[in-house]
PDB file of C-alpha atoms and ligand atoms in Angstrom:
ATOM      1  CA  MET R 135     -47.271 -26.219-111.827  1.00  0.00           C
ATOM      2  CA  TRP R 136     -43.744 -26.801-114.652  1.00  0.00           C
ATOM      3  CA  LYS R 137     -46.403 -24.331-116.396  1.00  0.00           C
ATOM      4  CA  ASP R 138     -46.945 -21.884-113.527  1.00  0.00           C
ATOM      5  CA  LYS R 139     -42.702 -22.418-112.803  1.00  0.00           C
ATOM      6  CA  LEU R 140     -41.817 -21.802-116.325  1.00  0.00           C
ATOM      7  CA  ILE R 141     -44.155 -18.631-116.672  1.00  0.00           C
ATOM      8  CA  LYS R 142     -42.522 -17.375-112.996  1.00  0.00           C
ATOM      9  CA  SER R 143     -39.167 -17.966-114.625  1.00  0.00           C
ATOM     10  CA  CYS R 144     -40.235 -15.763-117.202  1.00  0.00           C
ATOM     11  CA  LYS R 145     -42.090 -12.951-115.759  1.00  0.00           C
ATOM     12  CA  GLN R 146     -38.773 -12.887-113.413  1.00  0.00           C
ATOM     13  CA  GLN R 147     -36.273 -12.984-116.708  1.00  0.00           C
ATOM     14  CA  SER R 148     -38.288  -9.891-118.039  1.00  0.00           C
ATOM     15  CA  GLN R 149     -38.296  -7.866-115.491  1.00  0.00           C
ATOM     16  CA  THR R 150     -34.497  -8.974-115.187  1.00  0.00           C
ATOM     17  CA  VAL R 151     -33.928  -7.764-118.694  1.00  0.00           C
ATOM     18  CA  ASN R 152     -36.158  -4.492-118.168  1.00  0.00           C
ATOM     19  CA  GLN R 153     -34.477  -3.352-115.035  1.00  0.00           C
ATOM     20  CA  SER R 154     -31.202  -3.422-116.798  1.00  0.00           C
ATOM     21  CA  PHE R 155     -32.686  -1.683-119.852  1.00  0.00           C
ATOM     22  CA  ILE R 156     -34.006   1.054-117.226  1.00  0.00           C
ATOM     23  CA  ASN R 157     -30.557   0.829-115.453  1.00  0.00           C
ATOM     24  CA  PHE R 158     -28.782   1.002-119.335  1.00  0.00           C
ATOM     25  CA  ILE R 159     -30.665   4.178-120.124  1.00  0.00           C
ATOM     26  CA  PHE R 160     -30.896   5.801-116.204  1.00  0.00           C
ATOM     27  CA  PRO R 161     -28.275   4.453-113.763  1.00  0.00           C
ATOM     28  CA  PRO R 162     -29.137   4.315-110.968  1.00  0.00           C
ATOM     29  CA  PHE R 163     -26.228   5.986-109.510  1.00  0.00           C
ATOM     30  CA  CYS R 164     -25.297   9.341-110.007  1.00  0.00           C
ATOM     31  CA  PRO R 165     -21.745   9.564-111.924  1.00  0.00           C
ATOM     32  CA  ILE R 166     -20.630  12.685-109.463  1.00  0.00           C
ATOM     33  CA  CYS R 167     -20.908  11.755-106.283  1.00  0.00           C
ATOM     34  CA  GLU R 168     -21.584   7.975-106.780  1.00  0.00           C
ATOM     35  CA  SER R 169     -24.913   8.354-104.421  1.00  0.00           C
ATOM     36  CA  GLU R 170     -27.614   5.570-104.761  1.00  0.00           C
ATOM     37  CA  LEU R 171     -30.455   7.532-107.114  1.00  0.00           C
ATOM     38  CA  LYS R 172     -34.025   8.993-105.971  1.00  0.00           C
ATOM     39  CA  HIS R 173     -36.680   7.937-108.227  1.00  0.00           C
ATOM     40  CA  THR R 174     -36.749  11.172-109.105  1.00  0.00           C
ATOM     41  CA  GLU R 175     -33.781  12.483-109.929  1.00  0.00           C
ATOM     42  CA  ARG R 176     -32.377  11.664-113.184  1.00  0.00           C
ATOM     43  CA  PHE R 177     -28.803  11.059-114.064  1.00  0.00           C
ATOM     44  CA  ILE R 178     -27.768  13.476-111.771  1.00  0.00           C
ATOM     45  CA  CYS R 179     -28.835  13.457-107.894  1.00  0.00           C
ATOM     46  CA  GLU R 180     -29.932  16.703-106.786  1.00  0.00           C
ATOM     47  CA  ASP R 181     -27.762  17.000-104.344  1.00  0.00           C
ATOM     48  CA  CYS R 182     -24.343  17.535-107.143  1.00  0.00           C
ATOM     49  CA  TYR R 183     -27.179  19.936-108.562  1.00  0.00           C
ATOM     50  CA  SER R 184     -27.307  22.562-105.381  1.00  0.00           C
ATOM     51  CA  HIS R 185     -23.439  22.114-105.208  1.00  0.00           C
ATOM     52  CA  ILE R 186     -23.223  24.299-108.051  1.00  0.00           C
ATOM     53  CA  LYS R 187     -20.355  27.156-107.252  1.00  0.00           C
ATOM     54  CA  THR R 188     -23.074  29.831-108.831  1.00  0.00           C
ATOM     55  CA  ILE R 189     -22.068  33.685-109.537  1.00  0.00           C
ATOM     56  CA  GLU R 190     -24.630  35.294-107.661  1.00  0.00           C
ATOM     57  CA  SER R 191     -23.665  38.762-105.990  1.00  0.00           C
ATOM     58  CA  HIS R 192     -20.635  40.182-107.215  1.00  0.00           C
ATOM     59  CA  PHE R 193     -19.716  39.360-110.664  1.00  0.00           C
ATOM     60  CA  CYS R 194     -18.123  41.108-113.521  1.00  0.00           C
ATOM     61  CA  ARG R 195     -20.154  43.379-115.016  1.00  0.00           C
ATOM     62  CA  LYS R 196     -18.807  42.320-118.599  1.00  0.00           C
ATOM     63  CA  CYS R 197     -18.094  38.843-118.479  1.00  0.00           C
ATOM     64  CA  GLY R 198     -19.672  37.410-115.762  1.00  0.00           C
ATOM     65  CA  ALA R 199     -16.824  36.255-113.444  1.00  0.00           C
ATOM     66  CA  PRO R 200     -16.842  36.312-110.038  1.00  0.00           C
ATOM     67  CA  LEU R 201     -15.098  39.595-108.093  1.00  0.00           C
ATOM     68  CA  GLU R 202     -13.864  39.616-104.564  1.00  0.00           C
ATOM     69  CA  GLU R 203     -14.972  42.779-103.712  1.00  0.00           C
ATOM     70  CA  LYS R 204     -17.241  45.549-105.087  1.00  0.00           C
ATOM     71  CA  ARG R 205     -15.337  46.800-108.397  1.00  0.00           C
ATOM     72  CA  LYS R 206     -17.355  46.768-111.572  1.00  0.00           C
ATOM     73  CA  THR R 207     -15.263  45.246-113.824  1.00  0.00           C
ATOM     74  CA  CYS R 208     -12.246  42.119-113.429  1.00  0.00           C
ATOM     75  CA  LYS R 209      -9.237  42.617-114.250  1.00  0.00           C
ATOM     76  CA  TYR R 210      -9.120  41.187-117.179  1.00  0.00           C
ATOM     77  CA  CYS R 211     -12.615  43.172-118.768  1.00  0.00           C
ATOM     78  CA  LYS R 212     -10.346  45.675-118.093  1.00  0.00           C
ATOM     79  CA  GLY R 213      -7.760  45.463-121.274  1.00  0.00           C
ATOM     80  CA  ILE R 214      -9.824  43.787-123.571  1.00  0.00           C
ATOM     81  CA  THR R 215     -12.965  45.539-125.633  1.00  0.00           C
ATOM     82  CA  PHE R 216     -15.879  43.385-126.103  1.00  0.00           C
ATOM     83  CA  HIS R 217     -18.802  44.218-127.639  1.00  0.00           C
ATOM     84  CA  PHE R 218     -21.575  42.268-126.093  1.00  0.00           C
ATOM     85  CA  SER R 219     -22.690  44.423-123.321  1.00  0.00           C
ATOM     86  CA  LYS R 220     -22.969  42.233-120.296  1.00  0.00           C
ATOM     87  CA  VAL R 221     -22.621  38.288-118.856  1.00  0.00           C
ATOM     88  CA  ARG R 222     -24.493  36.922-116.274  1.00  0.00           C
ATOM     89  CA  ALA R 223     -22.805  32.921-115.576  1.00  0.00           C
ATOM     90  CA  LEU R 224     -24.763  30.624-113.812  1.00  0.00           C
ATOM     91  CA  GLY R 225     -21.701  28.940-112.366  1.00  0.00           C
ATOM     92  CA  THR R 226     -17.671  29.090-111.751  1.00  0.00           C
ATOM     93  CA  PHE R 227     -16.035  26.190-114.503  1.00  0.00           C
ATOM     94  CA  SER R 228     -15.598  24.092-111.168  1.00  0.00           C
ATOM     95  CA  THR R 229     -16.998  20.813-110.181  1.00  0.00           C
ATOM     96  CA  PRO R 230     -19.700  19.567-110.423  1.00  0.00           C
ATOM     97  CA  LEU R 231     -20.890  21.965-112.909  1.00  0.00           C
ATOM     98  CA  ILE R 232     -17.461  21.236-115.264  1.00  0.00           C
ATOM     99  CA  GLU R 233     -18.677  16.949-115.146  1.00  0.00           C
ATOM    100  CA  MET R 234     -22.798  17.896-116.045  1.00  0.00           C
ATOM    101  CA  ILE R 235     -21.084  19.612-119.049  1.00  0.00           C
ATOM    102  CA  HIS R 236     -18.662  17.361-120.122  1.00  0.00           C
ATOM    103  CA  LEU R 237     -21.913  15.314-119.560  1.00  0.00           C
ATOM    104  CA  LEU R 238     -24.435  16.888-121.925  1.00  0.00           C
ATOM    105  CA  LYS R 239     -21.766  18.187-124.340  1.00  0.00           C
ATOM    106  CA  TYR R 240     -19.600  14.373-124.816  1.00  0.00           C
ATOM    107  CA  GLU R 241     -22.024  12.010-123.540  1.00  0.00           C
ATOM    108  CA  ARG R 242     -25.196  12.555-124.805  1.00  0.00           C
ATOM    109  CA  LYS R 243     -26.931  12.855-121.533  1.00  0.00           C
ATOM    110  CA  THR R 244     -29.434  15.294-123.110  1.00  0.00           C
ATOM    111  CA  LEU R 245     -31.409  15.689-120.084  1.00  0.00           C
ATOM    112  CA  ILE R 246     -28.648  17.379-118.178  1.00  0.00           C
ATOM    113  CA  GLY R 247     -29.702  19.915-120.448  1.00  0.00           C
ATOM    114  CA  ASN R 248     -32.963  20.592-119.534  1.00  0.00           C
ATOM    115  CA  ARG R 249     -32.737  20.829-116.213  1.00  0.00           C
ATOM    116  CA  LEU R 250     -28.988  22.909-116.249  1.00  0.00           C
ATOM    117  CA  GLY R 251     -31.421  25.122-118.641  1.00  0.00           C
ATOM    118  CA  ILE R 252     -34.262  25.173-116.112  1.00  0.00           C
ATOM    119  CA  LEU R 253     -31.267  26.973-113.858  1.00  0.00           C
ATOM    120  CA  LEU R 254     -30.314  29.485-116.581  1.00  0.00           C
ATOM    121  CA  GLY R 255     -33.564  30.710-116.662  1.00  0.00           C
ATOM    122  CA  ASN R 256     -34.654  30.899-113.208  1.00  0.00           C
ATOM    123  CA  LEU R 257     -30.891  33.467-113.188  1.00  0.00           C
ATOM    124  CA  PHE R 258     -33.041  35.146-116.228  1.00  0.00           C
ATOM    125  CA  LEU R 259     -35.603  35.785-114.521  1.00  0.00           C
ATOM    126  CA  SER R 260     -33.070  37.126-112.047  1.00  0.00           C
ATOM    127  CA  ASP R 261     -31.894  39.661-113.997  1.00  0.00           C
ATOM    128  CA  PRO R 262     -33.663  43.065-113.968  1.00  0.00           C
ATOM    129  CA  GLU R 263     -31.699  44.104-117.615  1.00  0.00           C
ATOM    130  CA  LEU R 264     -32.324  40.716-119.196  1.00  0.00           C
ATOM    131  CA  LEU R 265     -35.401  40.624-118.829  1.00  0.00           C
ATOM    132  CA  LEU R 266     -36.348  43.183-120.581  1.00  0.00           C
ATOM    133  CA  THR R 267     -34.533  42.078-124.282  1.00  0.00           C
ATOM    134  CA  ASP R 268     -36.406  40.798-126.877  1.00  0.00           C
ATOM    135  CA  MET R 269     -35.215  37.233-127.810  1.00  0.00           C
ATOM    136  CA  ILE R 270     -32.704  33.999-126.905  1.00  0.00           C
ATOM    137  CA  LEU R 271     -30.721  32.963-129.301  1.00  0.00           C
ATOM    138  CA  PRO R 272     -28.046  29.501-128.998  1.00  0.00           C
ATOM    139  CA  VAL R 273     -24.868  29.170-130.082  1.00  0.00           C
ATOM    140  CA  PRO R 274     -25.450  27.635-133.477  1.00  0.00           C
ATOM    141  CA  LEU R 275     -22.825  24.512-133.984  1.00  0.00           C
ATOM    142  CA  HIS R 276     -21.166  23.530-137.608  1.00  0.00           C
ATOM    143  CA  ARG R 277     -23.775  21.170-139.388  1.00  0.00           C
ATOM    144  CA  THR R 278     -20.460  19.171-139.495  1.00  0.00           C
ATOM    145  CA  ARG R 279     -20.441  19.035-135.702  1.00  0.00           C
ATOM    146  CA  ILE R 280     -24.052  18.512-135.060  1.00  0.00           C
ATOM    147  CA  ARG R 281     -23.989  15.405-137.356  1.00  0.00           C
ATOM    148  CA  GLU R 282     -21.468  14.633-134.799  1.00  0.00           C
ATOM    149  CA  ARG R 283     -23.212  14.846-131.856  1.00  0.00           C
ATOM    150  CA  GLY R 284     -26.901  14.439-133.088  1.00  0.00           C
ATOM    151  CA  TYR R 285     -27.715  17.754-131.113  1.00  0.00           C
ATOM    152  CA  ASN R 286     -26.550  21.074-129.922  1.00  0.00           C
ATOM    153  CA  GLN R 287     -25.858  21.514-126.235  1.00  0.00           C
ATOM    154  CA  SER R 288     -26.743  25.421-126.348  1.00  0.00           C
ATOM    155  CA  THR R 289     -29.811  24.993-128.110  1.00  0.00           C
ATOM    156  CA  LEU R 290     -31.560  22.247-124.840  1.00  0.00           C
ATOM    157  CA  LEU R 291     -29.771  24.844-123.125  1.00  0.00           C
ATOM    158  CA  ALA R 292     -31.962  28.269-124.554  1.00  0.00           C
ATOM    159  CA  LYS R 293     -34.986  26.226-125.462  1.00  0.00           C
ATOM    160  CA  MET R 294     -35.521  26.512-121.750  1.00  0.00           C
ATOM    161  CA  VAL R 295     -34.784  29.574-120.657  1.00  0.00           C
ATOM    162  CA  SER R 296     -36.776  30.628-123.884  1.00  0.00           C
ATOM    163  CA  SER R 297     -39.606  28.684-122.274  1.00  0.00           C
ATOM    164  CA  ILE R 298     -39.135  30.465-118.740  1.00  0.00           C
ATOM    165  CA  SER R 299     -39.173  34.073-119.558  1.00  0.00           C
ATOM    166  CA  GLY R 300     -41.562  33.741-122.512  1.00  0.00           C
ATOM    167  CA  LYS R 301     -39.113  35.674-125.100  1.00  0.00           C
ATOM    168  CA  ASP R 302     -38.834  34.223-128.442  1.00  0.00           C
ATOM    169  CA  LEU R 303     -36.648  31.809-129.239  1.00  0.00           C
ATOM    170  CA  CYS R 304     -34.375  32.110-132.457  1.00  0.00           C
ATOM    171  CA  LEU R 305     -33.190  29.000-134.017  1.00  0.00           C
ATOM    172  CA  ASP R 306     -32.025  29.813-138.102  1.00  0.00           C
ATOM    173  CA  ALA R 307     -31.322  33.461-137.960  1.00  0.00           C
ATOM    174  CA  VAL R 308     -27.201  32.567-137.481  1.00  0.00           C
ATOM    175  CA  VAL R 309     -26.015  29.784-138.706  1.00  0.00           C
ATOM    176  CA  ARG R 310     -22.010  28.522-138.370  1.00  0.00           C
ATOM    177  CA  THR R 311     -20.356  28.801-141.162  1.00  0.00           C
ATOM    178  CA  LYS R 312     -16.786  27.331-140.074  1.00  0.00           C
ATOM    179  CA  ALA R 313     -15.596  24.371-138.693  1.00  0.00           C
ATOM    180  CA  THR R 314     -14.077  26.216-136.143  1.00  0.00           C
ATOM    181  CA  LYS R 315     -11.310  23.450-134.154  1.00  0.00           C
ATOM    182  CA  SER R 316     -12.022  23.348-130.813  1.00  0.00           C
ATOM    183  CA  GLN R 317     -11.401  26.972-128.638  1.00  0.00           C
ATOM    184  CA  SER R 318      -9.751  24.845-125.527  1.00  0.00           C
ATOM    185  CA  LYS R 319      -5.566  24.690-126.675  1.00  0.00           C
ATOM    186  CA  LEU R 320      -5.423  27.984-128.788  1.00  0.00           C
ATOM    187  CA  ASP R 321      -4.276  30.942-126.771  1.00  0.00           C
ATOM    188  CA  HIS R 322      -6.288  34.454-127.819  1.00  0.00           C
ATOM    189  CA  GLU R 323      -4.515  35.506-130.923  1.00  0.00           C
ATOM    190  CA  GLU R 324      -5.249  31.574-132.649  1.00  0.00           C
ATOM    191  CA  ARG R 325      -8.869  32.405-130.763  1.00  0.00           C
ATOM    192  CA  LEU R 326      -9.416  35.465-132.811  1.00  0.00           C
ATOM    193  CA  ILE R 327      -8.003  33.663-136.051  1.00  0.00           C
ATOM    194  CA  ASN R 328     -10.520  30.479-135.475  1.00  0.00           C
ATOM    195  CA  LEU R 329     -13.522  32.512-135.596  1.00  0.00           C
ATOM    196  CA  GLU R 330     -13.136  35.281-138.363  1.00  0.00           C
ATOM    197  CA  ASP R 331     -15.799  34.824-140.229  1.00  0.00           C
ATOM    198  CA  ALA R 332     -17.083  31.697-138.367  1.00  0.00           C
ATOM    199  CA  PHE R 333     -20.686  33.092-137.764  1.00  0.00           C
ATOM    200  CA  ARG R 334     -23.502  34.347-140.593  1.00  0.00           C
ATOM    201  CA  VAL R 335     -27.162  35.738-140.662  1.00  0.00           C
ATOM    202  CA  VAL R 336     -28.631  34.472-142.813  1.00  0.00           C
ATOM    203  CA  LEU R 337     -32.436  36.129-141.757  1.00  0.00           C
ATOM    204  CA  PRO R 338     -30.856  39.419-140.460  1.00  0.00           C
ATOM    205  CA  GLU R 339     -35.335  41.168-140.730  1.00  0.00           C
ATOM    206  CA  ILE R 340     -35.348  38.684-137.281  1.00  0.00           C
ATOM    207  CA  ILE R 341     -33.185  40.176-135.494  1.00  0.00           C
ATOM    208  CA  LYS R 342     -33.317  43.908-136.527  1.00  0.00           C
ATOM    209  CA  ASN R 343     -33.264  46.602-134.117  1.00  0.00           C
ATOM    210  CA  LYS R 344     -33.559  43.394-131.491  1.00  0.00           C
ATOM    211  CA  THR R 345     -31.833  42.627-127.983  1.00  0.00           C
ATOM    212  CA  VAL R 346     -30.691  39.778-128.186  1.00  0.00           C
ATOM    213  CA  VAL R 347     -29.614  36.876-125.415  1.00  0.00           C
ATOM    214  CA  VAL R 348     -27.136  34.459-126.508  1.00  0.00           C
ATOM    215  CA  VAL R 349     -27.242  31.293-124.596  1.00  0.00           C
ATOM    216  CA  ASP R 350     -23.271  29.308-124.677  1.00  0.00           C
ATOM    217  CA  ASP R 351     -22.095  26.860-121.992  1.00  0.00           C
ATOM    218  CA  VAL R 352     -18.467  27.864-121.037  1.00  0.00           C
ATOM    219  CA  LEU R 353     -17.285  30.971-121.601  1.00  0.00           C
ATOM    220  CA  THR R 354     -13.046  31.401-121.456  1.00  0.00           C
ATOM    221  CA  THR R 355     -11.335  34.083-122.916  1.00  0.00           C
ATOM    222  CA  GLY R 356     -14.979  35.902-123.998  1.00  0.00           C
ATOM    223  CA  THR R 357     -14.165  35.301-127.839  1.00  0.00           C
ATOM    224  CA  THR R 358     -16.698  32.864-129.175  1.00  0.00           C
ATOM    225  CA  LEU R 359     -19.509  35.476-127.599  1.00  0.00           C
ATOM    226  CA  ASP R 360     -17.626  38.431-128.939  1.00  0.00           C
ATOM    227  CA  GLU R 361     -17.231  36.328-132.805  1.00  0.00           C
ATOM    228  CA  ILE R 362     -20.839  36.149-132.365  1.00  0.00           C
ATOM    229  CA  THR R 363     -21.630  39.572-130.850  1.00  0.00           C
ATOM    230  CA  LYS R 364     -19.662  41.280-133.407  1.00  0.00           C
ATOM    231  CA  THR R 365     -22.044  39.166-136.730  1.00  0.00           C
ATOM    232  CA  LEU R 366     -25.228  40.443-134.746  1.00  0.00           C
ATOM    233  CA  LEU R 367     -24.830  43.954-134.160  1.00  0.00           C
ATOM    234  CA  ASN R 368     -23.634  44.710-138.171  1.00  0.00           C
ATOM    235  CA  SER R 369     -26.516  43.247-138.817  1.00  0.00           C
ATOM    236  CA  GLY R 370     -28.943  45.303-137.542  1.00  0.00           C
ATOM    237  CA  ALA R 371     -29.233  43.569-134.070  1.00  0.00           C
ATOM    238  CA  GLN R 372     -29.791  46.519-131.195  1.00  0.00           C
ATOM    239  CA  SER R 373     -27.122  45.217-128.699  1.00  0.00           C
ATOM    240  CA  VAL R 374     -26.140  41.242-127.327  1.00  0.00           C
ATOM    241  CA  TYR R 375     -25.715  40.142-123.697  1.00  0.00           C
ATOM    242  CA  GLY R 376     -24.394  36.496-122.747  1.00  0.00           C
ATOM    243  CA  LEU R 377     -26.316  33.932-121.001  1.00  0.00           C
ATOM    244  CA  ILE R 378     -23.949  31.215-119.828  1.00  0.00           C
ATOM    245  CA  LEU R 379     -23.562  28.003-118.176  1.00  0.00           C
ATOM    246  CA  ALA R 380     -20.193  28.180-116.792  1.00  0.00           C
ATOM    247  CA  ARG R 381     -17.369  31.139-116.841  1.00  0.00           C
ATOM    248  CA  ALA R 382     -14.228  29.354-117.294  1.00  0.00           C
ATOM    249  CA  ILE R 383     -11.437  31.662-115.604  1.00  0.00           C
ATOM    250  CA  SER R 384      -7.735  30.769-117.523  1.00  0.00           C
ATOM    251  CA  VAL R 385      -6.221  34.261-118.006  1.00  0.00           C
TER     252      VAL R 385
HETATM  253 ZN1   ZN N1090     -24.449  13.269-107.165  1.00  0.00          ZN
HETATM  254 ZN1   ZN N1091     -14.580  40.703-116.536  1.00  0.00          ZN
END
C-alpha cells in the first residue's frame, strides 16, 4: 500500500516538475495581452497577431510608410534619395508589433520570428513586384552581435520568407564588417557615419545582376537599408527591395 502511495506521489511530483518546465518553455499566458494561451498557441496568442496594425492599401511607394491619401511617396521620402527601389512593411511600429519585435530580438523568443516570418512571406506573395525578384537576403549582424544574441532575427524571418516564396535564400554573400552602435539614439547624420562601410559583399558572383529583397525587422530612417543597398548595387546587384516587419516613423 505505502509503495503505491509513494509511486503515486512520485508521479504527481514528476508531472508538476514537467508542467513547470513546460510552463517555463511555453508560458501559459500571452506576455502582451496576458490572456491564457490555447494549447495550439506558443508565447503569443493569435488574437495579438490579428491586432497588428498592418499596412495594406495606401503606403509610400519608397519607404513603405502608411499614407492617408492616395499619393505615391510620403513627405519624408521627397527630401531623400534612397538607392533601394521600394519597401514593403508588414505593419506600423506600434503595439503589439513593438512587443513582438522586442521579444524576438532581446528575449530569445525565436518562435515569434517563425510566426512573423509567415506573415512577411504572405506579404511577399501579395506583392507583384516582389514576386519578380530573385533572392532573399537578411540584413547581416556583426559576428560579435551574433555571439551575444545567438542568432540573427532577420535570418529567422528571411528563412521563412524564402521557404514560402520559393526564392533563394542568400546568407553568405554579404557580411557586416563594423560592429555598429545601436541606431535608435542617433540622428540622421550620425546614423550615416555609424553605418559607413558597415557592409561588404564577399561573394559578388551570387548577387551579380540579381534583384535582391533585403529582410529586416524595423525600418526607421532607412539608412541601414540604404547602406546595404549601395553595397549590393556597387557589387553588381541589379536592384534592391526592402521587406520589413515594422515601419517606424520617427521624423
Ligand atoms: Zn495576446
Ligand atoms: Zn516614404
